[in-house]
Amino acid sequence: MVELTAAEKIELITRGLQEVLKKNIIEDVIVKENRPLKVYWGTAPTGRPHCGYFVAMVKIAHFLQAGCEVTVLLADLHAFLDNLKAPLDLVAHRAKYYENIIKTLLTSIGVPIDKLTFVLGSSYQLTPKYALDLLRMSTVVTEHDAKKAGAEVVKQVVSPLLSGLVYPLMQALDEEHLGVDAQFGGVDQRKIFTLAAEQLPSVGYKERAHLMNPMVPGLAGGKMSASDPNSKIDLLDPPDIVKNKLKKAVCPPLEVEGNGVYSFVEFVLFPISQLASADGKGSFTVNRDEKWGGPITYESIEQLKTDYLADKLSPVDLKQGVQETLNAILAPIRASFESNKEWQTITELAYPSEGPKKVKKKEKKIGSGYVKKNATIAEQVADGKVKPQNAVAETMGVDAKDALEKLSLDAGAGKKE
């Protein structure tokens, strides 16, 4: 493998990003210090990962090609803190599910994972040092700034919990406790990145660089979300489901801005084909019917954009091309899942099947109300049956030992895979 120059490494690290904050930090590490850039990408294990995750995987591939030391943070406690989006009894299983799917996803597009490090957030976020740092951060960050930082990431509700304010403080501190030079994420993370840059020096820690990917529009318009099945394609969706979702996707003719199908080609399919190409040049093929011009292969996204805006490529044909290409990429991921019984078991534990709906028996009322049987703590809080201040004790325990037991931490979760 040909050794890249410092300039080539920096170009690869920043390629395709929407924004880079403090690029000089990256340049200092690579040029002046002449060492690998240490970068981390974090993901909270909530809903099932979708095809939008390919965008981050392509950048992780670029980081590895540039010789970076990359850490993938499975932010299990963040998943719980985000308005109780993921109850702690499911978080541990979902973290394992995310690790499986991310490794398989990277492998499916030809990215070696031997130099990746996977770290479980709770493996260090429950230590005395981290807890003290979090308290120190709470003395320099105002309620207004914490709320503003998490506005585009933490679920917004009428009566927000304090956990949503802790979320961005922890994400900032993760940069120090993971020992990195830069944090990578979507542009929706910008306010948290800004908070980290401004406040880490206030508690004696250095400022880091921040790398931001553009956000890929969902199939129904707007942000692609793991919690909205209509906006995304699951990484394990079978071919017929992929076809149906794309058929229903919003794909206005002569428009590319906010067009989720076109954007998927631009930010996912073209970059993946570039990774697989020896010369780094991607392509995208549309197998059109002969009466509409026959099959056509685009060598650049600019060429495809020109044809689409000129109505030389129809939404129907674009969707067909995406369907065929995406199903080919997802095939090895589905095959890996179907042949891995352990992964299937983890999936069932992480995302329990609802099963056939049964007629519910009338619940016995106690006093002025009742608590639904087997209701999660999040549901009980939402129903007003459990006070928010009691939710943490109910799910996480009253002390660190109890919390660790409930999280069922894997002792080897922080080791390099």
GROMACS .gro file of C-alpha atoms in nm:
model
  417
    1MET     CA    1   0.000   0.000   0.000
    2VAL     CA    2   0.134   0.341  -0.104
    3GLU     CA    3   0.203   0.575   0.187
    4LEU     CA    4  -0.012   0.888   0.165
    5THR     CA    5   0.137   1.234   0.203
    6ALA     CA    6   0.019   1.458   0.485
    7ALA     CA    7  -0.185   1.664   0.237
    8GLU     CA    8  -0.350   1.350   0.095
    9LYS     CA    9  -0.441   1.230   0.445
   10ILE     CA   10  -0.601   1.563   0.533
   11GLU     CA   11  -0.795   1.568   0.205
   12LEU     CA   12  -0.924   1.216   0.269
   13ILE     CA   13  -1.022   1.296   0.627
   14THR     CA   14  -1.220   1.605   0.526
   15ARG     CA   15  -1.360   1.476   0.193
   16GLY     CA   16  -1.735   1.514   0.149
   17LEU     CA   17  -1.791   1.677   0.486
   18GLN     CA   18  -2.035   1.965   0.520
   19GLU     CA   19  -1.828   2.143   0.782
   20VAL     CA   20  -1.500   2.113   0.971
   21LEU     CA   21  -1.435   2.307   1.292
   22LYS     CA   22  -1.073   2.372   1.394
   23LYS     CA   23  -0.910   2.211   1.090
   24ASN     CA   24  -0.579   2.346   1.219
   25ILE     CA   25  -0.588   2.085   1.498
   26ILE     CA   26  -0.602   1.809   1.237
   27GLU     CA   27  -0.318   1.969   1.043
   28ASP     CA   28  -0.102   2.005   1.355
   29VAL     CA   29  -0.144   1.637   1.446
   30ILE     CA   30  -0.065   1.507   1.097
   31VAL     CA   31   0.194   1.760   0.979
   32LYS     CA   32   0.371   1.887   1.292
   33GLU     CA   33   0.332   1.592   1.528
   34ASN     CA   34   0.350   1.339   1.243
   35ARG     CA   35   0.119   1.086   1.410
   36PRO     CA   36  -0.220   0.928   1.336
   37LEU     CA   37  -0.525   1.142   1.406
   38LYS     CA   38  -0.738   0.995   1.687
   39VAL     CA   39  -1.108   1.035   1.610
   40TYR     CA   40  -1.428   0.895   1.754
   41TRP     CA   41  -1.781   0.851   1.628
   42GLY     CA   42  -2.059   0.787   1.877
   43THR     CA   43  -2.400   0.633   1.829
   44ALA     CA   44  -2.676   0.584   2.087
   45PRO     CA   45  -2.836   0.237   2.059
   46THR     CA   46  -3.204   0.328   2.031
   47GLY     CA   47  -3.403   0.233   1.719
   48ARG     CA   48  -3.271  -0.011   1.459
   49PRO     CA   49  -2.985   0.135   1.249
   50HIS     CA   50  -3.095   0.223   0.895
   51CYS     CA   51  -2.927   0.274   0.559
   52GLY     CA   52  -2.844   0.633   0.650
   53TYR     CA   53  -2.565   0.482   0.862
   54PHE     CA   54  -2.379   0.408   0.540
   55VAL     CA   55  -2.291   0.779   0.525
   56ALA     CA   56  -2.095   0.756   0.850
   57MET     CA   57  -1.944   0.421   0.749
   58VAL     CA   58  -1.801   0.572   0.430
   59LYS     CA   59  -1.631   0.843   0.635
   60ILE     CA   60  -1.497   0.587   0.881
   61ALA     CA   61  -1.351   0.409   0.578
   62HIS     CA   62  -1.183   0.735   0.475
   63PHE     CA   63  -1.043   0.784   0.825
   64LEU     CA   64  -0.895   0.434   0.826
   65GLN     CA   65  -0.746   0.484   0.478
   66ALA     CA   66  -0.583   0.802   0.610
   67GLY     CA   67  -0.424   0.604   0.894
   68CYS     CA   68  -0.648   0.741   1.170
   69GLU     CA   69  -0.708   0.559   1.497
   70VAL     CA   70  -1.087   0.528   1.504
   71THR     CA   71  -1.306   0.457   1.807
   72VAL     CA   72  -1.674   0.368   1.775
   73LEU     CA   73  -1.858   0.467   2.094
   74LEU     CA   74  -2.170   0.266   2.170
   75ALA     CA   75  -2.333   0.532   2.387
   76ASP     CA   76  -2.564   0.316   2.596
   77LEU     CA   77  -2.619   0.568   2.876
   78HIS     CA   78  -2.694   0.839   2.619
   79ALA     CA   79  -2.969   0.617   2.477
   80PHE     CA   80  -3.128   0.606   2.823
   81LEU     CA   81  -3.082   0.978   2.889
   82ASP     CA   82  -3.258   1.081   2.567
   83ASN     CA   83  -3.606   1.114   2.723
   84LEU     CA   84  -3.595   0.749   2.834
   85LYS     CA   85  -3.602   0.657   2.464
   86ALA     CA   86  -3.443   0.321   2.539
   87PRO     CA   87  -3.515   0.159   2.880
   88LEU     CA   88  -3.208   0.024   3.052
   89ASP     CA   89  -3.341  -0.331   3.042
   90LEU     CA   90  -3.303  -0.315   2.661
   91VAL     CA   91  -2.999  -0.090   2.628
   92ALA     CA   92  -2.737  -0.361   2.687
   93HIS     CA   93  -2.892  -0.584   2.420
   94ARG     CA   94  -2.927  -0.297   2.175
   95ALA     CA   95  -2.561  -0.202   2.222
   96LYS     CA   96  -2.461  -0.555   2.120
   97TYR     CA   97  -2.702  -0.540   1.826
   98TYR     CA   98  -2.547  -0.210   1.711
   99GLU     CA   99  -2.195  -0.352   1.735
  100ASN     CA  100  -2.295  -0.652   1.524
  101ILE     CA  101  -2.469  -0.446   1.258
  102ILE     CA  102  -2.191  -0.185   1.234
  103LYS     CA  103  -1.919  -0.447   1.194
  104THR     CA  104  -2.121  -0.632   0.931
  105LEU     CA  105  -2.210  -0.309   0.752
  106LEU     CA  106  -1.845  -0.205   0.726
  107THR     CA  107  -1.736  -0.549   0.613
  108SER     CA  108  -2.009  -0.555   0.346
  109ILE     CA  109  -1.861  -0.249   0.175
  110GLY     CA  110  -1.505  -0.377   0.200
  111VAL     CA  111  -1.384  -0.178   0.501
  112PRO     CA  112  -1.139  -0.366   0.728
  113ILE     CA  113  -1.245  -0.353   1.093
  114ASP     CA  114  -0.931  -0.493   1.257
  115LYS     CA  115  -0.810  -0.142   1.342
  116LEU     CA  116  -1.141  -0.022   1.485
  117THR     CA  117  -1.195   0.002   1.859
  118PHE     CA  118  -1.547  -0.041   2.001
  119VAL     CA  119  -1.614   0.110   2.344
  120LEU     CA  120  -1.928   0.086   2.557
  121GLY     CA  121  -2.005   0.424   2.714
  122SER     CA  122  -2.098   0.285   3.055
  123SER     CA  123  -1.758   0.110   3.075
  124TYR     CA  124  -1.606   0.446   3.176
  125GLN     CA  125  -1.896   0.688   3.224
  126LEU     CA  126  -1.982   0.541   3.566
  127THR     CA  127  -1.631   0.584   3.705
  128PRO     CA  128  -1.564   0.835   3.990
  129LYS     CA  129  -1.336   1.047   3.767
  130TYR     CA  130  -1.598   1.082   3.496
  131ALA     CA  131  -1.870   1.158   3.752
  132LEU     CA  132  -1.656   1.432   3.904
  133ASP     CA  133  -1.583   1.579   3.561
  134LEU     CA  134  -1.954   1.582   3.486
  135LEU     CA  135  -2.018   1.776   3.807
  136ARG     CA  136  -1.741   2.019   3.715
  137MET     CA  137  -1.898   2.070   3.372
  138SER     CA  138  -2.234   2.138   3.536
  139THR     CA  139  -2.077   2.433   3.721
  140VAL     CA  140  -1.972   2.612   3.399
  141VAL     CA  141  -2.258   2.527   3.158
  142THR     CA  142  -2.587   2.711   3.197
  143GLU     CA  143  -2.928   2.544   3.166
  144HIS     CA  144  -2.994   2.757   2.858
  145ASP     CA  145  -2.672   2.649   2.683
  146ALA     CA  146  -2.720   2.281   2.767
  147LYS     CA  147  -3.076   2.284   2.634
  148LYS     CA  148  -2.969   2.472   2.321
  149ALA     CA  149  -2.685   2.226   2.258
  150GLY     CA  150  -2.913   1.924   2.259
  151ALA     CA  151  -3.201   2.086   2.070
  152GLU     CA  152  -3.144   1.894   1.744
  153VAL     CA  153  -3.036   1.567   1.900
  154VAL     CA  154  -3.229   1.508   2.223
  155LYS     CA  155  -3.602   1.449   2.182
  156GLN     CA  156  -3.789   1.770   2.263
  157VAL     CA  157  -4.098   1.747   2.485
  158VAL     CA  158  -4.323   1.993   2.668
  159SER     CA  159  -4.182   1.909   3.009
  160PRO     CA  160  -3.818   1.812   2.942
  161LEU     CA  161  -3.629   1.599   3.191
  162LEU     CA  162  -3.293   1.704   3.332
  163SER     CA  163  -3.140   1.398   3.164
  164GLY     CA  164  -3.166   1.583   2.833
  165LEU     CA  165  -2.941   1.856   2.975
  166VAL     CA  166  -2.684   1.604   3.096
  167TYR     CA  167  -2.668   1.439   2.752
  168PRO     CA  168  -2.463   1.711   2.572
  169LEU     CA  169  -2.231   1.758   2.871
  170MET     CA  170  -2.143   1.389   2.862
  171GLN     CA  171  -2.088   1.394   2.486
  172ALA     CA  172  -1.842   1.679   2.532
  173LEU     CA  173  -1.657   1.497   2.812
  174ASP     CA  174  -1.633   1.181   2.599
  175GLU     CA  175  -1.374   1.358   2.385
  176GLU     CA  176  -1.140   1.384   2.684
  177HIS     CA  177  -1.208   1.043   2.834
  178LEU     CA  178  -1.163   0.867   2.498
  179GLY     CA  179  -0.838   1.057   2.443
  180VAL     CA  180  -0.915   1.175   2.089
  181ASP     CA  181  -0.812   1.469   1.873
  182ALA     CA  182  -1.145   1.499   1.691
  183GLN     CA  183  -1.509   1.397   1.709
  184PHE     CA  184  -1.708   1.301   1.400
  185GLY     CA  185  -2.085   1.316   1.355
  186GLY     CA  186  -2.372   1.459   1.152
  187VAL     CA  187  -2.423   1.832   1.111
  188ASP     CA  188  -2.718   1.798   1.350
  189GLN     CA  189  -2.455   1.756   1.624
  190ARG     CA  190  -2.306   2.101   1.560
  191LYS     CA  191  -2.445   2.269   1.871
  192ILE     CA  192  -2.309   1.994   2.095
  193PHE     CA  193  -1.973   2.019   1.920
  194THR     CA  194  -1.972   2.394   1.979
  195LEU     CA  195  -2.052   2.341   2.347
  196ALA     CA  196  -1.760   2.099   2.375
  197ALA     CA  197  -1.522   2.340   2.204
  198GLU     CA  198  -1.625   2.630   2.428
  199GLN     CA  199  -1.655   2.452   2.763
  200LEU     CA  200  -1.392   2.178   2.779
  201PRO     CA  201  -1.116   2.440   2.827
  202SER     CA  202  -1.323   2.579   3.118
  203VAL     CA  203  -1.257   2.256   3.312
  204GLY     CA  204  -0.894   2.228   3.206
  205TYR     CA  205  -0.921   2.011   2.896
  206LYS     CA  206  -0.804   2.090   2.543
  207GLU     CA  207  -1.029   2.179   2.252
  208ARG     CA  208  -1.084   1.922   1.978
  209ALA     CA  209  -1.159   1.938   1.605
  210HIS     CA  210  -1.509   1.849   1.487
  211LEU     CA  211  -1.599   1.682   1.157
  212MET     CA  212  -1.957   1.699   1.029
  213ASN     CA  213  -2.134   1.494   0.763
  214PRO     CA  214  -2.436   1.636   0.578
  215MET     CA  215  -2.773   1.491   0.681
  216VAL     CA  216  -2.937   1.264   0.424
  217PRO     CA  217  -3.309   1.339   0.373
  218GLY     CA  218  -3.550   1.059   0.458
  219LEU     CA  219  -3.766   0.879   0.204
  220ALA     CA  220  -4.069   1.077   0.321
  221GLY     CA  221  -3.882   1.407   0.328
  222GLY     CA  222  -3.715   1.563   0.630
  223LYS     CA  223  -3.451   1.392   0.846
  224MET     CA  224  -3.397   1.017   0.811
  225SER     CA  225  -3.483   0.876   1.153
  226ALA     CA  226  -3.442   0.535   1.317
  227SER     CA  227  -3.773   0.589   1.497
  228ASP     CA  228  -3.973   0.668   1.181
  229PRO     CA  229  -4.019   0.355   0.965
  230ASN     CA  230  -4.156   0.559   0.676
  231SER     CA  231  -3.842   0.772   0.650
  232LYS     CA  232  -3.580   0.498   0.625
  233ILE     CA  233  -3.482   0.158   0.499
  234ASP     CA  234  -3.366  -0.086   0.765
  235LEU     CA  235  -3.035  -0.260   0.704
  236LEU     CA  236  -3.210  -0.596   0.737
  237ASP     CA  237  -3.517  -0.515   0.527
  238PRO     CA  238  -3.582  -0.793   0.269
  239PRO     CA  239  -3.578  -0.706  -0.105
  240ASP     CA  240  -3.956  -0.677  -0.137
  241ILE     CA  241  -3.976  -0.434   0.156
  242VAL     CA  242  -3.694  -0.224   0.007
  243LYS     CA  243  -3.884  -0.218  -0.324
  244ASN     CA  244  -4.211  -0.113  -0.159
  245LYS     CA  245  -4.050   0.160   0.051
  246LEU     CA  246  -3.874   0.309  -0.249
  247LYS     CA  247  -4.194   0.289  -0.454
  248LYS     CA  248  -4.369   0.504  -0.191
  249ALA     CA  249  -4.073   0.738  -0.140
  250VAL     CA  250  -4.110   1.108  -0.214
  251CYS     CA  251  -3.908   1.171  -0.530
  252PRO     CA  252  -4.033   1.481  -0.714
  253PRO     CA  253  -3.924   1.512  -1.077
  254LEU     CA  254  -3.680   1.788  -1.173
  255GLU     CA  255  -3.589   1.843  -0.805
  256VAL     CA  256  -3.280   1.730  -0.616
  257GLU     CA  257  -3.289   1.950  -0.306
  258GLY     CA  258  -3.457   1.757  -0.027
  259ASN     CA  259  -3.508   1.460  -0.259
  260GLY     CA  260  -3.431   1.158  -0.038
  261VAL     CA  261  -3.390   0.912  -0.327
  262TYR     CA  262  -3.148   1.134  -0.521
  263SER     CA  263  -2.959   1.222  -0.201
  264PHE     CA  264  -2.920   0.853  -0.122
  265VAL     CA  265  -2.738   0.806  -0.452
  266GLU     CA  266  -2.520   1.112  -0.386
  267PHE     CA  267  -2.423   1.041  -0.025
  268VAL     CA  268  -2.442   0.661  -0.007
  269LEU     CA  269  -2.436   0.469  -0.335
  270PHE     CA  270  -2.177   0.674  -0.524
  271PRO     CA  271  -1.932   0.692  -0.229
  272ILE     CA  272  -1.965   0.317  -0.168
  273SER     CA  273  -1.889   0.242  -0.533
  274GLN     CA  274  -1.584   0.471  -0.506
  275LEU     CA  275  -1.455   0.264  -0.214
  276ALA     CA  276  -1.486  -0.052  -0.423
  277SER     CA  277  -1.315   0.100  -0.726
  278ALA     CA  278  -0.940   0.061  -0.778
  279ASP     CA  279  -0.913   0.411  -0.923
  280GLY     CA  280  -1.147   0.571  -0.668
  281LYS     CA  281  -1.404   0.663  -0.932
  282GLY     CA  282  -1.760   0.559  -0.863
  283SER     CA  283  -2.050   0.474  -1.090
  284PHE     CA  284  -2.424   0.418  -1.072
  285THR     CA  285  -2.623   0.213  -1.322
  286VAL     CA  286  -2.992   0.246  -1.408
  287ASN     CA  287  -3.133  -0.050  -1.601
  288ARG     CA  288  -3.401   0.134  -1.795
  289ASP     CA  289  -3.634  -0.024  -2.046
  290GLU     CA  290  -3.516   0.015  -2.407
  291LYS     CA  291  -3.816   0.233  -2.493
  292TRP     CA  292  -3.692   0.490  -2.240
  293GLY     CA  293  -3.335   0.489  -2.366
  294GLY     CA  294  -3.203   0.159  -2.228
  295PRO     CA  295  -2.953   0.105  -1.945
  296ILE     CA  296  -2.729   0.396  -1.854
  297THR     CA  297  -2.425   0.417  -1.628
  298TYR     CA  298  -2.338   0.745  -1.462
  299GLU     CA  299  -1.969   0.805  -1.388
  300SER     CA  300  -2.035   1.105  -1.163
  301ILE     CA  301  -2.313   1.242  -0.947
  302GLU     CA  302  -2.294   1.567  -1.146
  303GLN     CA  303  -2.384   1.381  -1.465
  304LEU     CA  304  -2.681   1.213  -1.293
  305LYS     CA  305  -2.794   1.545  -1.147
  306THR     CA  306  -2.785   1.711  -1.489
  307ASP     CA  307  -2.998   1.437  -1.647
  308TYR     CA  308  -3.247   1.437  -1.361
  309LEU     CA  309  -3.294   1.816  -1.371
  310ALA     CA  310  -3.334   1.798  -1.750
  311ASP     CA  311  -3.599   1.525  -1.716
  312LYS     CA  312  -3.377   1.276  -1.903
  313LEU     CA  313  -3.399   1.046  -1.602
  314SER     CA  314  -3.739   0.986  -1.448
  315PRO     CA  315  -3.818   0.930  -1.077
  316VAL     CA  316  -3.939   0.578  -1.159
  317ASP     CA  317  -3.610   0.486  -1.327
  318LEU     CA  318  -3.405   0.649  -1.051
  319LYS     CA  319  -3.595   0.447  -0.789
  320GLN     CA  320  -3.540   0.129  -0.989
  321GLY     CA  321  -3.166   0.194  -1.002
  322VAL     CA  322  -3.151   0.262  -0.628
  323GLN     CA  323  -3.355  -0.050  -0.551
  324GLU     CA  324  -3.128  -0.283  -0.749
  325THR     CA  325  -2.802  -0.131  -0.624
  326LEU     CA  326  -2.911  -0.110  -0.261
  327ASN     CA  327  -3.045  -0.466  -0.250
  328ALA     CA  328  -2.709  -0.587  -0.385
  329ILE     CA  329  -2.530  -0.403  -0.103
  330LEU     CA  330  -2.770  -0.528   0.164
  331ALA     CA  331  -2.759  -0.891   0.048
  332PRO     CA  332  -2.441  -0.988   0.241
  333ILE     CA  333  -2.571  -0.812   0.553
  334ARG     CA  334  -2.896  -1.008   0.540
  335ALA     CA  335  -2.704  -1.331   0.471
  336SER     CA  336  -2.477  -1.271   0.769
  337PHE     CA  337  -2.776  -1.213   0.995
  338GLU     CA  338  -2.964  -1.519   0.871
  339SER     CA  339  -2.663  -1.743   0.936
  340ASN     CA  340  -2.585  -1.606   1.282
  341LYS     CA  341  -2.814  -1.751   1.552
  342GLU     CA  342  -2.649  -1.546   1.827
  343TRP     CA  343  -2.719  -1.224   1.639
  344GLN     CA  344  -3.081  -1.329   1.585
  345THR     CA  345  -3.119  -1.394   1.957
  346ILE     CA  346  -2.969  -1.055   2.043
  347THR     CA  347  -3.211  -0.892   1.797
  348GLU     CA  348  -3.512  -1.050   1.965
  349LEU     CA  349  -3.387  -0.935   2.306
  350ALA     CA  350  -3.308  -0.584   2.182
  351TYR     CA  351  -3.630  -0.535   1.985
  352PRO     CA  352  -3.888  -0.779   2.124
  353SER     CA  353  -4.151  -0.884   1.872
  354GLU     CA  354  -4.498  -0.760   1.952
  355GLY     CA  355  -4.654  -1.085   1.834
  356PRO     CA  356  -5.025  -1.124   1.758
  357LYS     CA  357  -5.241  -0.871   1.932
  358LYS     CA  358  -5.461  -1.011   2.202
  359VAL     CA  359  -5.778  -0.878   2.356
  360LYS     CA  360  -5.668  -0.716   2.678
  361LYS     CA  361  -5.845  -0.787   2.999
  362LYS     CA  362  -5.966  -0.490   3.191
  363GLU     CA  363  -5.701  -0.385   3.440
  364LYS     CA  364  -5.800  -0.367   3.803
  365LYS     CA  365  -5.808  -0.009   3.916
  366ILE     CA  366  -5.621   0.093   4.226
  367GLY     CA  367  -5.733   0.423   4.368
  368SER     CA  368  -5.785   0.676   4.090
  369GLY     CA  369  -5.582   0.497   3.827
  370TYR     CA  370  -5.388   0.186   3.733
  371VAL     CA  371  -5.045   0.088   3.609
  372LYS     CA  372  -5.035  -0.114   3.290
  373LYS     CA  373  -4.891  -0.460   3.342
  374ASN     CA  374  -4.535  -0.500   3.213
  375ALA     CA  375  -4.525  -0.130   3.124
  376THR     CA  376  -4.172   0.005   3.082
  377ILE     CA  377  -4.052   0.278   3.312
  378ALA     CA  378  -4.062   0.520   3.019
  379GLU     CA  379  -4.431   0.437   2.959
  380GLN     CA  380  -4.511   0.476   3.327
  381VAL     CA  381  -4.342   0.817   3.333
  382ALA     CA  382  -4.531   0.922   3.020
  383ASP     CA  383  -4.857   0.807   3.179
  384GLY     CA  384  -4.781   0.999   3.497
  385LYS     CA  385  -4.776   0.681   3.710
  386VAL     CA  386  -4.408   0.716   3.799
  387LYS     CA  387  -4.245   1.048   3.878
  388PRO     CA  388  -3.948   1.136   3.655
  389GLN     CA  389  -3.723   1.170   3.959
  390ASN     CA  390  -3.803   0.809   4.053
  391ALA     CA  391  -3.746   0.668   3.706
  392VAL     CA  392  -3.368   0.646   3.736
  393ALA     CA  393  -3.387   0.461   4.068
  394GLU     CA  394  -3.649   0.225   3.923
  395THR     CA  395  -3.442   0.134   3.618
  396MET     CA  396  -3.082   0.206   3.702
  397GLY     CA  397  -3.066   0.138   4.074
  398VAL     CA  398  -2.978   0.358   4.365
  399ASP     CA  399  -2.604   0.315   4.354
  400ALA     CA  400  -2.326   0.240   4.105
  401LYS     CA  401  -2.311  -0.130   4.193
  402ASP     CA  402  -2.682  -0.175   4.132
  403ALA     CA  403  -2.655   0.020   3.807
  404LEU     CA  404  -2.377  -0.199   3.678
  405GLU     CA  405  -2.578  -0.511   3.757
  406LYS     CA  406  -2.882  -0.377   3.571
  407LEU     CA  407  -2.675  -0.276   3.271
  408SER     CA  408  -2.525  -0.628   3.253
  409LEU     CA  409  -2.200  -0.486   3.124
  410ASP     CA  410  -1.974  -0.706   2.917
  411ALA     CA  411  -1.630  -0.700   3.072
  412GLY     CA  412  -1.467  -0.709   2.733
  413ALA     CA  413  -1.677  -0.440   2.567
  414GLY     CA  414  -1.400  -0.185   2.569
  415LYS     CA  415  -1.138  -0.408   2.407
  416LYS     CA  416  -1.024  -0.371   2.052
  417GLU     CA  417  -1.202  -0.604   1.816
   0.00000   0.00000   0.00000
